Short mmCIF file of C-alpha atoms and ligand atoms in Angstrom, two decimals:
data_model
loop_
_atom_site.label_atom_id
_atom_site.label_comp_id
_atom_site.label_asym_id
_atom_site.label_seq_id
_atom_site.Cartn_x
_atom_site.Cartn_y
_atom_site.Cartn_z
CA UNK A 1 40.70 17.87 -25.14
CA UNK A 2 43.07 16.70 -22.42
CA UNK A 3 41.90 16.05 -18.87
CA UNK A 4 43.50 19.19 -17.55
CA UNK A 5 41.46 21.29 -19.95
CA UNK A 6 38.11 19.71 -19.05
CA UNK A 7 36.33 21.75 -16.39
CA UNK A 8 35.68 20.08 -13.05
CA UNK A 9 32.04 20.30 -12.07
CA UNK A 10 30.57 19.80 -8.63
CA UNK A 11 28.13 17.00 -9.46
CA UNK A 12 27.70 14.74 -12.46
CA UNK A 13 24.38 12.92 -12.83
CA UNK A 14 23.66 10.05 -15.23
CA UNK A 15 20.03 10.11 -16.37
CA UNK A 16 17.27 12.73 -16.58
CA UNK A 17 14.36 10.72 -15.20
CA UNK A 18 12.67 11.31 -11.85
CA UNK A 19 15.88 10.41 -9.95
CA UNK A 20 18.29 12.62 -11.87
CA UNK A 21 15.96 15.61 -12.12
CA UNK A 22 14.96 15.36 -8.44
CA UNK A 23 18.63 15.26 -7.39
CA UNK A 24 19.45 18.33 -9.50
CA UNK A 25 16.43 20.16 -8.14
CA UNK A 26 17.31 19.55 -4.47
CA UNK A 27 21.01 20.32 -5.00
CA UNK A 28 20.01 23.57 -6.66
CA UNK A 29 17.79 24.43 -3.69
CA UNK A 30 20.85 23.96 -1.45
CA UNK A 31 22.84 26.40 -3.56
CA UNK A 32 24.76 23.84 -5.62
CA UNK A 33 24.19 24.42 -9.29
CA UNK A 34 27.43 23.40 -10.94
CA UNK A 35 25.71 20.26 -12.20
CA UNK A 36 25.87 18.27 -15.45
CA UNK A 37 23.25 15.68 -16.34
CA UNK A 38 24.10 13.22 -19.11
CA UNK A 39 20.99 11.79 -20.78
CA UNK A 40 21.15 9.09 -23.47
CA UNK A 41 17.86 10.13 -25.12
CA UNK A 42 16.75 13.41 -26.65
CA UNK A 43 14.05 13.95 -24.01
CA UNK A 44 13.66 13.85 -20.21
CA UNK A 45 11.41 11.45 -18.31
CA UNK A 46 13.23 8.09 -18.14
CA UNK A 47 10.86 5.17 -17.74
CA UNK A 48 7.80 7.39 -18.33
CA UNK A 49 9.24 8.73 -21.56
CA UNK A 50 9.80 5.17 -22.79
CA UNK A 51 6.64 3.43 -21.54
CA UNK A 52 3.92 5.04 -23.64
CA UNK A 53 1.90 1.93 -24.58
CA UNK A 54 -1.89 2.30 -24.51
CA UNK A 55 -3.06 1.99 -20.90
CA UNK A 56 0.36 2.82 -19.40
CA UNK A 57 -0.30 4.11 -15.90
CA UNK A 58 1.14 4.06 -12.42
CA UNK A 59 0.10 1.39 -9.89
CA UNK A 60 0.55 3.87 -7.06
CA UNK A 61 -2.11 6.51 -6.29
CA UNK A 62 -1.24 9.77 -8.02
CA UNK A 63 -1.20 11.77 -4.78
CA UNK A 64 1.74 9.62 -3.69
CA UNK A 65 3.46 9.93 -7.03
CA UNK A 66 5.10 13.31 -6.84
CA UNK A 67 7.98 14.68 -4.81
CA UNK A 68 6.98 16.07 -1.43
CA UNK A 69 9.19 19.10 -2.21
CA UNK A 70 7.31 19.72 -5.48
CA UNK A 71 3.78 18.36 -5.10
CA UNK A 72 1.42 18.21 -8.04
CA UNK A 73 -2.05 19.51 -7.16
CA UNK A 74 -3.28 18.95 -10.74
CA UNK A 75 -3.60 15.14 -10.96
CA UNK A 76 -6.83 14.43 -12.79
CA UNK A 77 -7.25 10.78 -11.76
CA UNK A 78 -6.75 8.70 -8.63
CA UNK A 79 -4.15 6.71 -10.62
CA UNK A 80 -2.21 8.79 -13.13
CA UNK A 81 -1.57 7.68 -16.70
CA UNK A 82 1.86 7.99 -18.28
CA UNK A 83 0.89 11.19 -20.21
CA UNK A 84 0.01 13.03 -17.07
CA UNK A 85 3.12 11.79 -15.27
CA UNK A 86 5.20 13.10 -18.19
CA UNK A 87 3.41 16.45 -17.88
CA UNK A 88 4.45 16.58 -14.22
CA UNK A 89 8.07 15.71 -15.12
CA UNK A 90 8.12 18.46 -17.78
CA UNK A 91 6.67 20.89 -15.26
CA UNK A 92 9.43 19.97 -12.76
CA UNK A 93 12.12 20.61 -15.37
CA UNK A 94 10.62 23.91 -16.56
CA UNK A 95 9.49 25.38 -13.24
CA UNK A 96 12.89 24.76 -11.64
CA UNK A 97 15.01 25.50 -14.71
CA UNK A 98 16.60 22.04 -14.76
CA UNK A 99 17.02 21.69 -18.52
CA UNK A 100 20.11 23.91 -18.54
CA UNK A 101 22.06 21.14 -16.74
CA UNK A 102 21.18 18.44 -19.26
CA UNK A 103 23.30 17.29 -22.19
CA UNK A 104 20.97 15.21 -24.36
CA UNK A 105 21.89 12.33 -26.66
CA UNK A 106 24.90 11.46 -24.53
CA UNK A 107 25.04 7.76 -23.65
CA UNK A 108 27.52 7.15 -20.86
CA UNK A 109 29.95 4.34 -21.69
CA UNK A 110 32.05 4.47 -18.55
CA UNK A 111 32.71 6.16 -15.23
CA UNK A 112 36.12 6.19 -13.58
CA UNK A 113 37.60 7.65 -10.43
CA UNK A 114 40.96 9.34 -10.10
CA UNK A 115 42.03 8.84 -6.46
CA UNK A 116 44.87 11.39 -6.67
CA UNK A 117 42.56 14.20 -7.66
CA UNK A 118 39.33 12.87 -6.18
CA UNK A 119 37.52 13.30 -9.47
CA UNK A 120 35.05 11.21 -11.44
CA UNK A 121 35.22 11.19 -15.23
CA UNK A 122 32.35 10.10 -17.45
CA UNK A 123 32.85 9.41 -21.12
CA UNK A 124 30.00 9.04 -23.58
CA UNK A 125 29.61 7.07 -26.78
CA UNK A 126 29.22 10.41 -28.57
CA UNK A 127 32.68 11.48 -27.45
CA UNK A 128 31.88 13.82 -24.56
CA UNK A 129 34.01 13.83 -21.38
CA UNK A 130 32.64 15.25 -18.14
CA UNK A 131 34.59 15.54 -14.88
CA UNK A 132 33.08 16.17 -11.47
CA UNK A 133 33.81 15.80 -7.76
CA UNK A 134 30.70 13.72 -7.10
CA UNK A 135 28.91 11.33 -9.42
CA UNK A 136 25.31 10.16 -9.19
CA UNK A 137 24.13 7.09 -11.12
CA UNK A 138 20.45 7.76 -11.76
CA UNK A 139 20.04 5.78 -14.97
CA UNK A 140 17.15 3.69 -13.62
CA UNK A 141 17.01 -0.02 -12.89
CA UNK A 142 14.48 -0.93 -15.62
CA UNK A 143 15.55 0.91 -18.73
CA UNK A 144 16.50 -1.73 -21.31
CA UNK A 145 13.60 -3.64 -22.92
CA UNK A 146 14.01 -7.40 -22.85
CA UNK A 147 12.92 -9.71 -25.69
CA UNK A 148 12.67 -13.40 -24.84
CA UNK A 149 14.98 -15.86 -26.48
CA UNK A 150 12.36 -17.63 -28.62
CA UNK A 151 13.59 -19.50 -31.73
CA UNK A 152 12.55 -17.81 -34.97
CA UNK A 153 11.78 -14.40 -33.44
CA UNK A 154 13.60 -12.61 -36.27
CA UNK A 155 11.69 -14.56 -38.93
CA UNK A 156 8.31 -12.96 -38.14
CA UNK A 157 7.16 -10.88 -41.12
CA UNK A 158 4.54 -8.75 -39.32
CA UNK A 159 5.07 -5.90 -36.86
CA UNK A 160 6.98 -6.47 -33.60
CA UNK A 161 6.39 -4.00 -30.77
CA UNK A 162 7.74 -3.86 -27.20
CA UNK A 163 5.79 -2.29 -24.34
CA UNK A 164 8.77 -0.04 -23.55
CA UNK A 165 9.31 0.97 -27.20
CA UNK A 166 5.79 1.48 -28.53
CA UNK A 167 5.05 2.03 -32.21
CA UNK A 168 2.48 4.83 -32.23
CA UNK A 169 2.24 4.79 -36.02
CA UNK A 170 0.88 1.26 -36.10
CA UNK A 171 -2.92 1.01 -36.29
CA UNK A 172 -4.10 -1.98 -34.24
CA UNK A 173 -7.69 -1.64 -35.43
CA UNK A 174 -8.92 -4.85 -37.01
CA UNK A 175 -5.53 -6.56 -36.62
CA UNK A 176 -4.69 -10.03 -35.28
CA UNK A 177 -2.50 -9.31 -32.27
CA UNK A 178 -0.54 -11.43 -29.78
CA UNK A 179 0.46 -10.07 -26.39
CA UNK A 180 3.31 -12.04 -24.82
CA UNK A 181 3.70 -11.53 -21.08
CA UNK A 182 1.18 -10.90 -18.32
CA UNK A 183 3.15 -8.77 -15.86
CA UNK A 184 2.48 -5.14 -14.89
CA UNK A 185 2.69 -3.94 -18.51
CA UNK A 186 0.78 -6.86 -20.07
CA UNK A 187 -2.30 -6.44 -17.87
CA UNK A 188 -2.46 -2.72 -18.73
CA UNK A 189 -2.03 -3.25 -22.48
CA UNK A 190 -4.55 -6.09 -22.93
CA UNK A 191 -7.76 -4.11 -22.07
CA UNK A 192 -6.75 -1.34 -24.49
CA UNK A 193 -5.79 -3.61 -27.39
CA UNK A 194 -8.94 -5.70 -26.81
CA UNK A 195 -10.89 -2.57 -27.86
CA UNK A 196 -9.08 -2.41 -31.20
CA UNK A 197 -7.79 -5.78 -32.37
CA UNK A 198 -10.03 -8.13 -34.34
CA UNK A 199 -8.35 -11.06 -32.62
CA UNK A 200 -6.27 -10.79 -29.46
CA UNK A 201 -4.38 -13.76 -28.01
CA UNK A 202 -2.69 -13.33 -24.63
CA UNK A 203 0.25 -15.66 -24.04
CA UNK A 204 0.65 -16.25 -20.33
CA UNK A 205 3.57 -18.12 -18.81
CA UNK A 206 2.82 -17.32 -15.17
CA UNK A 207 -0.31 -15.58 -13.86
CA UNK A 208 0.15 -12.81 -11.29
CA UNK A 209 -2.06 -11.82 -8.35
CA UNK A 210 -4.24 -8.90 -9.41
CA UNK A 211 -6.06 -6.55 -7.04
CA UNK A 212 -9.00 -4.38 -8.06
CA UNK A 213 -7.96 -0.86 -8.97
CA UNK A 214 -10.14 2.01 -7.80
CA UNK A 215 -9.45 4.40 -10.63
CA UNK A 216 -11.65 7.48 -10.87
CA UNK A 217 -11.61 11.05 -12.13
CA UNK A 218 -10.83 13.49 -9.33
CA UNK A 219 -13.40 16.20 -8.68
CA UNK A 220 -12.42 19.74 -9.71
CA UNK A 221 -12.91 21.07 -6.16
CA UNK A 222 -10.13 18.77 -4.98
CA UNK A 223 -7.64 20.31 -7.40
CA UNK A 224 -8.70 23.81 -6.30
CA UNK A 225 -8.34 22.81 -2.65
CA UNK A 226 -4.89 21.27 -3.21
CA UNK A 227 -3.79 24.40 -5.08
CA UNK A 228 -4.91 26.73 -2.31
CA UNK A 229 -4.10 24.53 0.69
CA UNK A 230 -1.05 22.35 -0.04
CA UNK A 231 -1.22 20.98 3.50
CA UNK A 232 -4.56 19.32 2.61
CA UNK A 233 -2.84 17.38 -0.16
CA UNK A 234 0.06 16.59 2.17
CA UNK A 235 -2.43 15.14 4.70
CA UNK A 236 -4.13 12.92 2.08
CA UNK A 237 -0.73 11.86 0.85
CA UNK A 238 0.26 10.86 4.37
CA UNK A 239 -2.91 8.77 4.71
CA UNK A 240 -2.29 6.96 1.41
CA UNK A 241 1.32 6.41 2.36
CA UNK A 242 0.36 4.80 5.67
CA UNK A 243 -2.26 2.61 3.96
CA UNK A 244 0.47 1.29 1.66
CA UNK A 245 2.84 0.85 4.59
CA UNK A 246 0.28 -1.35 6.35
CA UNK A 247 -0.01 -3.54 3.22
CA UNK A 248 3.74 -4.14 3.43
CA UNK A 249 3.14 -6.54 6.28
CA UNK A 250 1.33 -8.81 3.83
CA UNK A 251 3.34 -8.21 0.69
CA UNK A 252 6.79 -8.46 2.23
CA UNK A 253 6.22 -11.06 4.94
CA UNK A 254 3.87 -14.01 5.17
CA UNK A 255 1.51 -12.71 7.85
CA UNK A 256 -2.27 -12.88 8.35
CA UNK A 257 -2.46 -9.68 6.25
CA UNK A 258 -1.00 -11.68 3.37
CA UNK A 259 -3.78 -14.26 3.69
CA UNK A 260 -6.40 -11.50 3.77
CA UNK A 261 -4.95 -9.83 0.65
CA UNK A 262 -4.80 -13.20 -1.10
CA UNK A 263 -8.46 -13.87 -0.21
CA UNK A 264 -9.34 -10.48 -1.69
CA UNK A 265 -7.46 -11.29 -4.91
CA UNK A 266 -9.23 -14.69 -5.13
CA UNK A 267 -12.61 -13.02 -4.60
CA UNK A 268 -11.66 -10.58 -7.39
CA UNK A 269 -11.13 -13.55 -9.74
CA UNK A 270 -14.38 -15.24 -8.66
CA UNK A 271 -16.30 -12.01 -9.11
CA UNK A 272 -14.88 -11.14 -12.54
CA UNK A 273 -14.24 -14.54 -14.15
CA UNK A 274 -17.23 -16.78 -14.82
CA UNK A 275 -15.55 -19.68 -16.59
CA UNK A 276 -13.99 -22.30 -14.27
CA UNK A 277 -11.17 -23.20 -16.67
CA UNK A 278 -10.18 -19.54 -17.02
CA UNK A 279 -10.41 -19.04 -13.26
CA UNK A 280 -7.94 -21.88 -12.71
CA UNK A 281 -5.59 -20.53 -15.39
CA UNK A 282 -5.41 -17.01 -13.98
CA UNK A 283 -4.99 -18.12 -10.35
CA UNK A 284 -1.32 -18.07 -9.34
CA UNK A 285 0.23 -21.02 -7.54
CA UNK A 286 2.69 -18.87 -5.61
CA UNK A 287 2.04 -16.80 -2.52
CA UNK A 288 0.77 -13.28 -2.97
CA UNK A 289 3.76 -10.94 -2.74
CA UNK A 290 6.32 -13.35 -4.22
CA UNK A 291 6.06 -11.46 -7.52
CA UNK A 292 4.81 -7.91 -7.88
CA UNK A 293 1.11 -7.59 -6.97
CA UNK A 294 -0.72 -6.02 -9.93
CA UNK A 295 -3.72 -3.70 -9.98
CA UNK A 296 -6.44 -3.89 -12.62
CA UNK A 297 -10.21 -3.94 -12.78
CA UNK A 298 -10.43 -4.34 -16.53
CA UNK A 299 -7.92 -7.09 -17.34
CA UNK A 300 -10.10 -10.13 -16.50
CA UNK A 301 -13.17 -8.68 -18.30
CA UNK A 302 -11.01 -7.99 -21.39
CA UNK A 303 -9.79 -11.60 -21.45
CA UNK A 304 -13.42 -12.73 -21.69
CA UNK A 305 -14.34 -10.56 -24.67
CA UNK A 306 -15.31 -12.51 -27.79
CA UNK A 307 -12.24 -11.36 -29.72
CA UNK A 308 -9.88 -12.34 -26.92
CA UNK A 309 -8.41 -15.62 -25.68
CA UNK A 310 -5.86 -16.58 -23.05
CA UNK A 311 -3.28 -19.11 -24.17
CA UNK A 312 -1.33 -20.93 -21.51
CA UNK A 313 0.50 -23.43 -23.70
CA UNK A 314 4.22 -22.57 -23.73
CA UNK A 315 5.52 -20.83 -26.85
CA UNK A 316 7.84 -23.18 -28.74
CA UNK A 317 8.76 -21.08 -31.74
CA UNK A 318 7.96 -18.03 -33.82
CA UNK A 319 7.90 -18.22 -37.61
CA UNK A 320 7.14 -15.78 -40.40
CA UNK A 321 3.38 -15.95 -39.76
CA UNK A 322 3.05 -16.17 -36.02
CA UNK A 323 3.53 -18.30 -32.93
CA UNK A 324 3.66 -22.08 -32.48
CA UNK A 325 2.81 -23.45 -29.03
CA UNK A 326 3.65 -26.78 -27.35
CA UNK A 327 0.09 -27.86 -28.16
CA UNK A 328 1.21 -28.01 -31.79
CA UNK A 329 -1.04 -25.18 -32.99
CA UNK A 330 0.25 -22.33 -35.12
CA UNK A 331 -1.44 -18.99 -34.38
CA UNK A 332 -1.22 -16.41 -37.14
CA UNK A 333 -0.80 -12.72 -36.33
CA UNK A 334 -0.27 -9.30 -37.89
CA UNK A 335 1.53 -8.01 -34.83
CA UNK A 336 3.41 -9.41 -31.84
CA UNK A 337 3.45 -7.26 -28.70
CA UNK A 338 6.19 -8.10 -26.23
CA UNK A 339 5.25 -7.14 -22.69
CA UNK A 340 8.21 -9.13 -21.47
CA UNK A 341 9.85 -6.59 -19.18
CA UNK A 342 13.41 -5.41 -18.92
CA UNK A 343 16.91 -6.81 -18.67
CA UNK A 344 17.95 -6.10 -15.11
CA UNK A 345 21.70 -5.78 -14.55
CA UNK A 346 21.56 -7.53 -11.15
CA UNK A 347 25.09 -8.78 -11.23
CA UNK A 348 26.63 -6.03 -13.23
CA UNK A 349 26.40 -2.36 -14.01
CA UNK A 350 24.91 -0.76 -17.12
CA UNK A 351 28.38 0.49 -18.11
CA UNK A 352 31.85 -0.12 -16.61
CA UNK A 353 32.47 1.76 -13.36
CA UNK A 354 36.12 1.98 -12.21
CA UNK A 355 36.86 2.93 -8.60
CA UNK A 356 40.04 3.23 -6.59
CA UNK A 357 43.12 1.42 -7.95
CA UNK A 358 41.29 0.39 -11.11
CA UNK A 359 38.77 -1.87 -9.34
CA UNK A 360 35.68 -2.50 -11.47
CA UNK A 361 32.23 -2.65 -9.97
CA UNK A 362 30.59 -5.09 -12.39
CA UNK A 363 33.14 -7.80 -11.69
CA UNK A 364 32.94 -7.20 -7.92
CA UNK A 365 29.18 -7.67 -8.20
CA UNK A 366 29.36 -10.91 -10.17
CA UNK A 367 27.94 -12.91 -7.25
CA UNK A 368 25.26 -10.31 -6.57
CA UNK A 369 25.24 -6.55 -6.21
CA UNK A 370 25.92 -5.10 -2.77
CA UNK A 371 26.08 -1.54 -1.50
CA UNK A 372 25.77 0.40 1.73
CA UNK A 373 22.20 1.67 2.24
CA UNK A 374 21.88 0.92 -1.51
CA UNK A 375 23.66 4.19 -2.28
CA UNK A 376 27.45 3.94 -1.76
CA UNK A 377 29.97 1.17 -2.45
CA UNK A 378 33.34 0.80 -0.66
CA UNK A 379 36.22 1.60 -2.99
CA UNK A 380 34.12 4.02 -5.07
CA UNK A 381 34.41 7.30 -3.13
CA UNK A 382 31.92 10.08 -3.82
CA UNK A 383 29.81 7.82 -6.03
CA UNK A 384 26.08 7.68 -5.27
CA UNK A 385 23.40 5.46 -6.74
CA UNK A 386 19.69 5.94 -6.95
CA UNK A 387 17.85 2.64 -6.97
CA UNK A 388 21.11 0.87 -6.24
CA UNK A 389 21.07 -2.65 -4.74
CA UNK A 390 18.17 -3.49 -2.41
CA UNK A 391 16.22 -0.27 -2.61
CA UNK A 392 13.30 -1.66 -4.59
CA UNK A 393 9.91 -0.65 -3.22
CA UNK A 394 7.76 -3.74 -2.86
CA UNK A 395 4.62 -2.02 -1.70
CA UNK A 396 4.99 1.76 -1.68
CA UNK A 397 5.73 4.64 -4.02
CA UNK A 398 9.10 4.52 -5.79
CA UNK A 399 9.24 8.28 -5.34
CA UNK A 400 9.35 7.91 -1.56
CA UNK A 401 12.51 5.81 -1.90
CA UNK A 402 14.01 8.08 -4.56
CA UNK A 403 13.38 11.09 -2.34
CA UNK A 404 15.09 9.46 0.65
CA UNK A 405 18.12 8.72 -1.52
CA UNK A 406 18.18 12.24 -2.95
CA UNK A 407 18.15 13.73 0.56
CA UNK A 408 21.08 11.48 1.49
CA UNK A 409 23.03 12.65 -1.55
CA UNK A 410 22.28 16.30 -0.84
CA UNK A 411 23.42 15.86 2.80
CA UNK A 412 26.60 14.06 1.72
CA UNK A 413 27.51 16.69 -0.88
CA UNK A 414 26.89 19.59 1.49
CA UNK A 415 28.74 17.83 4.34
CA UNK A 416 31.79 17.24 2.13
CA UNK A 417 31.75 20.91 1.25
CA UNK A 418 31.37 22.17 4.82
CA UNK A 419 34.07 19.84 6.19
CA UNK A 420 36.40 20.75 3.33
CA UNK A 421 36.90 17.05 2.72
CA UNK A 422 37.88 15.70 -0.70
CA UNK A 423 36.16 12.36 -0.59
CA UNK A 424 34.01 10.02 1.47
CA UNK A 425 34.32 6.29 1.03
CA UNK A 426 32.11 3.89 2.96
CA UNK A 427 34.12 1.47 5.14
CA UNK A 428 34.27 -2.14 3.84
CA UNK A 429 33.39 -3.60 7.26
CA UNK A 430 30.35 -1.32 7.61
CA UNK A 431 29.10 -2.28 4.14
CA UNK A 432 29.64 -5.98 4.88
CA UNK A 433 27.72 -5.84 8.17
CA UNK A 434 24.93 -3.89 6.49
CA UNK A 435 24.53 -6.60 3.83
CA UNK A 436 24.70 -9.53 6.24
CA UNK A 437 21.83 -7.95 8.12
CA UNK A 438 19.89 -7.23 4.89
CA UNK A 439 20.25 -10.77 3.57
CA UNK A 440 19.10 -12.22 6.90
CA UNK A 441 15.96 -10.11 6.68
CA UNK A 442 15.45 -10.91 2.97
CA UNK A 443 15.49 -14.64 3.69
CA UNK A 444 12.24 -14.20 5.63
CA UNK A 445 10.35 -12.32 2.91
CA UNK A 446 7.73 -13.60 0.47
CA UNK A 447 10.07 -12.69 -2.44
CA UNK A 448 12.13 -15.70 -1.36
CA UNK A 449 9.11 -17.99 -1.01
CA UNK A 450 9.73 -19.96 -4.18
CA UNK A 451 8.70 -18.24 -7.43
CA UNK A 452 10.76 -16.92 -10.33
CA UNK A 453 10.86 -13.16 -10.50
CA UNK A 454 13.14 -10.42 -11.77
CA UNK A 455 13.82 -9.59 -8.12
CA UNK A 456 16.10 -12.65 -7.78
CA UNK A 457 19.23 -13.83 -9.58
CA UNK A 458 19.28 -17.37 -10.99
CA UNK A 459 20.74 -18.66 -7.72
CA UNK A 460 18.12 -16.88 -5.65
CA UNK A 461 20.14 -13.87 -4.47
CA UNK A 462 17.98 -10.81 -3.93
CA UNK A 463 19.93 -7.67 -4.86
CA UNK A 464 16.80 -5.78 -5.77
CA UNK A 465 14.29 -5.27 -2.99
CA UNK A 466 14.37 -3.53 0.38
CA UNK A 467 13.03 -5.93 3.03
CA UNK A 468 11.10 -3.50 5.15
CA UNK A 469 8.81 -0.51 5.41
CA UNK A 470 9.45 2.62 3.35
CA UNK A 471 9.44 4.49 6.67
CA UNK A 472 12.34 2.34 7.90
CA UNK A 473 14.23 2.93 4.70
CA UNK A 474 13.69 6.69 4.84
CA UNK A 475 14.73 6.78 8.52
CA UNK A 476 18.08 5.11 7.85
CA UNK A 477 18.69 7.68 5.07
CA UNK A 478 17.99 10.69 7.29
CA UNK A 479 21.45 10.86 8.74
CA UNK A 480 24.88 10.56 7.13
CA UNK A 481 26.92 8.81 9.85
CA UNK A 482 30.44 10.07 9.25
CA UNK A 483 31.86 7.23 11.37
CA UNK A 484 30.70 4.80 8.65
CA UNK A 485 33.05 6.44 6.15
CA UNK A 486 36.73 6.90 5.50
CA UNK A 487 37.12 10.61 4.94
CA UNK A 488 39.92 11.76 2.66
CA UNK A 489 41.12 15.32 3.19
CA UNK A 490 42.34 17.52 0.35
CA UNK A 491 45.94 16.63 1.25
CA UNK A 492 45.08 12.98 0.66
CA UNK A 493 45.04 11.89 4.34
P1 LIG B 1 7.71 -8.08 -15.95
O1 LIG B 1 7.02 -7.81 -14.68
O2 LIG B 1 9.13 -8.52 -15.93
O3 LIG B 1 6.80 -9.13 -16.76
C1 LIG B 1 7.26 -9.77 -17.91
C2 LIG B 1 6.21 -10.77 -18.38
O4 LIG B 1 6.68 -11.40 -19.55
C3 LIG B 1 5.95 -11.87 -17.38
O5 LIG B 1 4.60 -12.20 -17.42
C4 LIG B 1 6.82 -13.00 -17.91
O6 LIG B 1 6.39 -14.29 -17.51
C5 LIG B 1 6.61 -12.81 -19.38
N1 LIG B 1 7.62 -13.49 -20.19
C6 LIG B 1 8.96 -13.28 -20.21
N2 LIG B 1 9.53 -14.13 -21.07
C7 LIG B 1 8.54 -14.88 -21.60
C8 LIG B 1 8.50 -15.94 -22.55
N3 LIG B 1 9.62 -16.40 -23.10
N4 LIG B 1 7.30 -16.49 -22.85
C9 LIG B 1 6.19 -16.03 -22.27
N5 LIG B 1 6.15 -15.04 -21.38
C10 LIG B 1 7.32 -14.47 -21.05
O7 LIG B 1 7.69 -6.80 -16.91
P2 LIG B 1 6.62 -5.63 -16.99
O8 LIG B 1 7.04 -4.76 -18.11
O9 LIG B 1 5.26 -6.17 -17.00
O10 LIG B 1 6.83 -4.85 -15.63
C11 LIG B 1 8.12 -4.45 -15.22
C12 LIG B 1 8.08 -3.71 -13.93
O11 LIG B 1 7.78 -2.36 -14.25
C13 LIG B 1 7.08 -4.11 -12.95
O12 LIG B 1 7.47 -5.03 -12.02
C14 LIG B 1 6.80 -2.80 -12.25
O13 LIG B 1 7.69 -2.64 -11.17
C15 LIG B 1 7.02 -1.77 -13.24
P3 LIG B 1 6.99 -14.98 -16.14
O14 LIG B 1 6.26 -14.32 -15.03
O15 LIG B 1 8.47 -14.65 -16.14
O16 LIG B 1 6.73 -16.40 -16.29
#
């Protein structure tokens, strides 16, 4: 098929997770339904489709974890598990008829822009070509599981499982299991595996701050109320949102709120951990907020079960039987569970993206990714990103940020249509000023207070997080300031 024979769609979206589906839904509501979504897997759901390990749940209260334009009155718990979140995602796709836009099993291998025509072309590894006037990258920032580079990893003869690629056929009952990694996924997996494994060893490199998690079953009357009076749910949602906003002052900046939250986390350790050695081991040395603050009320108790032990000696090697630590001990296992997170393309893109005059985004981002309002990049007209550079939520619901970005995309697409303009390209000087300001603000955050985290590149550049309140972020996304863009008319001017 030659380019001239390939139909030109209005909007092309990469990824059918929350971001891609939400964008399609809102575009459809605005009367734009010439949409194609390319999805690499055979199912929708993105990160929630992939993260199905036992205990997988959201750290954000469920009432804050749905789109405001499609609330979910049915949440059964104060914090939703991954199953229930997937149910909500399926409901979104079915209730709004979004599946008809999706082409499954199509892994995008490149995106390129034709300046003459003002058209984006996506090609997939499976040989599909899709052309569209606007392109939305909604492939998610944390979608590729990362395995650490430990010598001998391939020699292990037992089962190897990653938190983001769970093996549901494997029976952990009575098995000797190692969990490597104590981040957000590790602390959710450990209490569940501690119920099944005969021996569970948790390999910790760095402990994280962990807050108690008030998880409870929601009363039936609340669901009935939310069904009948959506404004009641909206009001509760607002309250939860503001509570999280107020915590930002401690998590993002080193303020008295930070000290209070840290005292609470220390009290949580004292209350739940009896042994002094273990207390010392699980107490972080970095400031609360520097890495993601975790939520769990059953992780510390699980560590103290008879079948469970925390190991803080560094892992030196893996062999056919298990793990050798720097202490010189070899621990034998039937299964190794990697809760070691994701490879984050901070200084690149997940696939090559070619803009005007053949420029390539990954190489422009070698020294750290930069965008304008995290959504557009100069030289890449009509390209939008969800969870682009510096839109990471440190303290509030990811969906609040996604929603702000979706609204910006919808406004941009409808504005282009109403002005009869071919393309909008953010001005280089505007993008530069925006980033100078961002980096100045980031320098004063706790993320830059001296710990290693996936938020920072090796030389300490933060291309990941947004250094402010979710409210501030959403406010800057409310308006598309045309003066910030170079507008290209259909005649090319
Ligand atoms: P994270 O938060 O990236 O955590 C990965 C964990 O794995 C963390 O504890 C790491 O220790 C540990 N890790 C990585 N490599 C090693 C080696 N070689 N040895 C021992 N331990 C290792 O991933 P999650 O999946 O938990 O969460 C990802 C995000 O998803 C999370 O932030 C939420 O936003 C949702 P380290 O701290 O680097 O010393």
